[in-house]
């Protein structure tokens, strides 16, 4: 019986040792720089400027639409039938009459005119407008190059040079678009400008001048692998980016290379900010939103021309047939025009679906995809522009982020008992019982 007691004591110590030494899955790789202690890669994607880092409110622009929009057409037979009905003995030899709204800033300052066009139709030009679209979120194309250079054993410098440009479609349903950019842009901004971003990573923290950035999304120094992600969870570390707390998760995926299926893991960063999450959801739904046009609508004898075809016909016949100056009968009044969706202005790309505030995907030190990373860009006029950026990092042949095994760590669910904790609990609970049995047997 004493031997059995000794055996139980040995089992107890084995359980305690197992609970203390159960390994976590991780793998540590080597930091990779090319020759000269420098890493270079490219970024490409889209960005929406925001007003500040606190509210994440998108910067919007106003659009002035210029050009012509056909309102009404009457062919030759229609005009002749109309003239006969009113008893006008007038011959009409043209192909017909077209009445156009001409959106410009000349409404109310220039007369209504007409001319015989090369197609044999009379073109009636009615100044209307200016036609405005208010509150369109400004969407920019961003492409550039990131340089990462080691300064010394404890400092790394990160610098991005990029070009941002708008992607408005400059011909939209016969309109030409004039964008009224906000005051933060240079006065000579014509749709594209160079920007830059520079910061230094010291002791795993990114800083720019006297401003603490914290987490570095363009070159990651911590956490880089499963061991460090586990450390963040175990120690309850709070990592921030411009003061916003971050959450780290590891995910697994597979890819097929030369006929072989390869499994690898990567790290995903989420921003724990309700405002950023709301902005990410807004961006996902932005294409389904839109705005109404606003213009100064021309009225003939007090009634809108577009809503009263009789007035429109009367205007065209008086101008073309009787050569009357009917400008004195034209007045202008504010009017809400047609609804235009944002997709009419922004074409040829897809916005990311990101309802949870995903910020960046990365492996080891290398970012892979940007989902809603916010950057503080320096403009050429020495002003700064906050943007929310999404896109991809593109590496050269000498850099392969997938060649490094970073391991995988999945934090246990609170509802699931940790194996090590269970073993330790069993061992500690069994110790008093083992001791009682031991001393009882020893007395006997």
PDB file of N, CA and C in Angstrom, residues 64-71 99-108 110-113 115 124-131 174-176 295-296 298 305 332:
ATOM      1  N   UNK A  64     -19.666  70.623 -59.524  1.00  0.00           N
ATOM      2  CA  UNK A  64     -20.383  71.489 -60.456  1.00  0.00           C
ATOM      3  C   UNK A  64     -20.469  70.756 -61.792  1.00  0.00           C
ATOM      4  N   UNK A  65     -21.694  70.485 -62.232  1.00  0.00           N
ATOM      5  CA  UNK A  65     -21.898  69.767 -63.492  1.00  0.00           C
ATOM      6  C   UNK A  65     -22.095  70.775 -64.617  1.00  0.00           C
ATOM      7  N   UNK A  66     -21.299  70.658 -65.643  1.00  0.00           N
ATOM      8  CA  UNK A  66     -21.402  71.530 -66.809  1.00  0.00           C
ATOM      9  C   UNK A  66     -21.716  70.692 -68.033  1.00  0.00           C
ATOM     10  N   UNK A  67     -22.411  71.303 -68.988  1.00  0.00           N
ATOM     11  CA  UNK A  67     -22.721  70.598 -70.215  1.00  0.00           C
ATOM     12  C   UNK A  67     -24.204  70.692 -70.529  1.00  0.00           C
ATOM     13  N   UNK A  68     -24.655  69.863 -71.449  1.00  0.00           N
ATOM     14  CA  UNK A  68     -26.032  69.925 -71.909  1.00  0.00           C
ATOM     15  C   UNK A  68     -26.755  68.633 -71.577  1.00  0.00           C
ATOM     16  N   UNK A  69     -28.042  68.752 -71.394  1.00  0.00           N
ATOM     17  CA  UNK A  69     -28.878  67.589 -71.118  1.00  0.00           C
ATOM     18  C   UNK A  69     -30.155  67.742 -71.930  1.00  0.00           C
ATOM     19  N   UNK A  70     -30.409  66.792 -72.830  1.00  0.00           N
ATOM     20  CA  UNK A  70     -31.585  66.894 -73.688  1.00  0.00           C
ATOM     21  C   UNK A  70     -32.855  66.771 -72.851  1.00  0.00           C
ATOM     22  N   UNK A  71     -33.776  67.688 -73.085  1.00  0.00           N
ATOM     23  CA  UNK A  71     -35.020  67.705 -72.331  1.00  0.00           C
ATOM     24  C   UNK A  71     -36.188  67.240 -73.190  1.00  0.00           C
ATOM     25  N   UNK A  99     -34.861  70.840 -77.639  1.00  0.00           N
ATOM     26  CA  UNK A  99     -34.643  71.846 -76.592  1.00  0.00           C
ATOM     27  C   UNK A  99     -33.683  71.253 -75.567  1.00  0.00           C
ATOM     28  N   UNK A 100     -32.593  71.958 -75.334  1.00  0.00           N
ATOM     29  CA  UNK A 100     -31.572  71.494 -74.404  1.00  0.00           C
ATOM     30  C   UNK A 100     -31.502  72.418 -73.196  1.00  0.00           C
ATOM     31  N   UNK A 101     -31.284  71.811 -72.021  1.00  0.00           N
ATOM     32  CA  UNK A 101     -30.799  72.577 -70.865  1.00  0.00           C
ATOM     33  C   UNK A 101     -29.284  72.628 -70.970  1.00  0.00           C
ATOM     34  N   UNK A 102     -28.718  73.789 -70.818  1.00  0.00           N
ATOM     35  CA  UNK A 102     -27.269  73.955 -70.842  1.00  0.00           C
ATOM     36  C   UNK A 102     -26.815  74.344 -69.447  1.00  0.00           C
ATOM     37  N   UNK A 103     -26.334  73.352 -68.684  1.00  0.00           N
ATOM     38  CA  UNK A 103     -25.940  73.622 -67.308  1.00  0.00           C
ATOM     39  C   UNK A 103     -24.632  74.408 -67.287  1.00  0.00           C
ATOM     40  N   UNK A 104     -24.696  75.603 -66.718  1.00  0.00           N
ATOM     41  CA  UNK A 104     -23.516  76.445 -66.584  1.00  0.00           C
ATOM     42  C   UNK A 104     -23.823  77.508 -65.541  1.00  0.00           C
ATOM     43  N   UNK A 105     -22.865  78.399 -65.332  1.00  0.00           N
ATOM     44  CA  UNK A 105     -23.082  79.504 -64.400  1.00  0.00           C
ATOM     45  C   UNK A 105     -23.723  80.702 -65.084  1.00  0.00           C
ATOM     46  N   UNK A 106     -24.154  80.552 -66.349  1.00  0.00           N
ATOM     47  CA  UNK A 106     -24.686  81.664 -67.122  1.00  0.00           C
ATOM     48  C   UNK A 106     -26.197  81.805 -67.006  1.00  0.00           C
ATOM     49  N   UNK A 107     -26.832  80.944 -66.217  1.00  0.00           N
ATOM     50  CA  UNK A 107     -28.287  81.015 -66.086  1.00  0.00           C
ATOM     51  C   UNK A 107     -28.709  82.381 -65.554  1.00  0.00           C
ATOM     52  N   UNK A 108     -29.625  83.001 -66.266  1.00  0.00           N
ATOM     53  CA  UNK A 108     -30.106  84.321 -65.869  1.00  0.00           C
ATOM     54  C   UNK A 108     -29.282  85.472 -66.407  1.00  0.00           C
ATOM     55  N   UNK A 110     -27.540  85.087 -69.654  1.00  0.00           N
ATOM     56  CA  UNK A 110     -27.465  85.012 -71.116  1.00  0.00           C
ATOM     57  C   UNK A 110     -28.838  84.647 -71.676  1.00  0.00           C
ATOM     58  N   UNK A 111     -29.067  85.005 -72.935  1.00  0.00           N
ATOM     59  CA  UNK A 111     -30.372  84.788 -73.546  1.00  0.00           C
ATOM     60  C   UNK A 111     -30.531  83.370 -74.059  1.00  0.00           C
ATOM     61  N   UNK A 112     -31.779  82.978 -74.245  1.00  0.00           N
ATOM     62  CA  UNK A 112     -32.086  81.713 -74.898  1.00  0.00           C
ATOM     63  C   UNK A 112     -31.838  81.877 -76.389  1.00  0.00           C
ATOM     64  N   UNK A 113     -31.083  80.953 -76.967  1.00  0.00           N
ATOM     65  CA  UNK A 113     -30.715  81.058 -78.385  1.00  0.00           C
ATOM     66  C   UNK A 113     -31.101  79.790 -79.123  1.00  0.00           C
ATOM     67  N   UNK A 115     -30.221  77.568 -83.109  1.00  0.00           N
ATOM     68  CA  UNK A 115     -29.470  77.518 -84.359  1.00  0.00           C
ATOM     69  C   UNK A 115     -29.820  76.225 -85.083  1.00  0.00           C
ATOM     70  N   UNK A 124     -32.346  74.375 -79.621  1.00  0.00           N
ATOM     71  CA  UNK A 124     -32.690  75.485 -78.736  1.00  0.00           C
ATOM     72  C   UNK A 124     -31.874  75.345 -77.452  1.00  0.00           C
ATOM     73  N   UNK A 125     -31.100  76.369 -77.126  1.00  0.00           N
ATOM     74  CA  UNK A 125     -30.190  76.334 -75.977  1.00  0.00           C
ATOM     75  C   UNK A 125     -30.784  77.175 -74.851  1.00  0.00           C
ATOM     76  N   UNK A 126     -31.197  76.494 -73.765  1.00  0.00           N
ATOM     77  CA  UNK A 126     -31.781  77.184 -72.611  1.00  0.00           C
ATOM     78  C   UNK A 126     -30.774  77.148 -71.467  1.00  0.00           C
ATOM     79  N   UNK A 127     -30.177  78.290 -71.093  1.00  0.00           N
ATOM     80  CA  UNK A 127     -29.245  78.300 -69.959  1.00  0.00           C
ATOM     81  C   UNK A 127     -29.956  77.864 -68.683  1.00  0.00           C
ATOM     82  N   UNK A 128     -29.402  76.874 -67.987  1.00  0.00           N
ATOM     83  CA  UNK A 128     -29.950  76.379 -66.735  1.00  0.00           C
ATOM     84  C   UNK A 128     -28.806  76.078 -65.790  1.00  0.00           C
ATOM     85  N   UNK A 129     -29.081  76.205 -64.521  1.00  0.00           N
ATOM     86  CA  UNK A 129     -28.024  75.899 -63.564  1.00  0.00           C
ATOM     87  C   UNK A 129     -27.614  77.121 -62.769  1.00  0.00           C
ATOM     88  N   UNK A 130     -26.459  77.072 -62.071  1.00  0.00           N
ATOM     89  CA  UNK A 130     -25.518  75.956 -62.080  1.00  0.00           C
ATOM     90  C   UNK A 130     -26.105  74.709 -61.419  1.00  0.00           C
ATOM     91  N   UNK A 131     -25.726  73.552 -61.908  1.00  0.00           N
ATOM     92  CA  UNK A 131     -26.202  72.273 -61.377  1.00  0.00           C
ATOM     93  C   UNK A 131     -25.136  71.728 -60.429  1.00  0.00           C
ATOM     94  N   UNK A 174     -23.264  63.325 -70.505  1.00  0.00           N
ATOM     95  CA  UNK A 174     -23.068  64.594 -71.222  1.00  0.00           C
ATOM     96  C   UNK A 174     -22.585  65.736 -70.325  1.00  0.00           C
ATOM     97  N   UNK A 175     -22.311  65.447 -69.038  1.00  0.00           N
ATOM     98  CA  UNK A 175     -21.818  66.499 -68.150  1.00  0.00           C
ATOM     99  C   UNK A 175     -20.300  66.493 -68.113  1.00  0.00           C
ATOM    100  N   UNK A 176     -19.737  67.642 -67.844  1.00  0.00           N
ATOM    101  CA  UNK A 176     -18.342  67.755 -67.459  1.00  0.00           C
ATOM    102  C   UNK A 176     -18.323  68.164 -65.992  1.00  0.00           C
ATOM    103  N   UNK A 295     -30.179  72.671 -58.868  1.00  0.00           N
ATOM    104  CA  UNK A 295     -29.886  73.661 -59.902  1.00  0.00           C
ATOM    105  C   UNK A 295     -30.921  74.772 -59.863  1.00  0.00           C
ATOM    106  N   UNK A 296     -30.634  75.823 -60.617  1.00  0.00           N
ATOM    107  CA  UNK A 296     -31.592  76.921 -60.813  1.00  0.00           C
ATOM    108  C   UNK A 296     -32.408  76.569 -62.043  1.00  0.00           C
ATOM    109  N   UNK A 298     -35.068  76.834 -65.009  1.00  0.00           N
ATOM    110  CA  UNK A 298     -35.741  77.875 -65.796  1.00  0.00           C
ATOM    111  C   UNK A 298     -37.254  77.673 -65.824  1.00  0.00           C
ATOM    112  N   UNK A 305     -40.315  74.483 -67.130  1.00  0.00           N
ATOM    113  CA  UNK A 305     -40.390  74.017 -68.511  1.00  0.00           C
ATOM    114  C   UNK A 305     -40.439  72.497 -68.589  1.00  0.00           C
ATOM    115  N   UNK A 332     -35.897  82.093 -62.933  1.00  0.00           N
ATOM    116  CA  UNK A 332     -35.188  80.937 -62.393  1.00  0.00           C
ATOM    117  C   UNK A 332     -35.529  80.762 -60.919  1.00  0.00           C
TER     118      UNK A 332
END
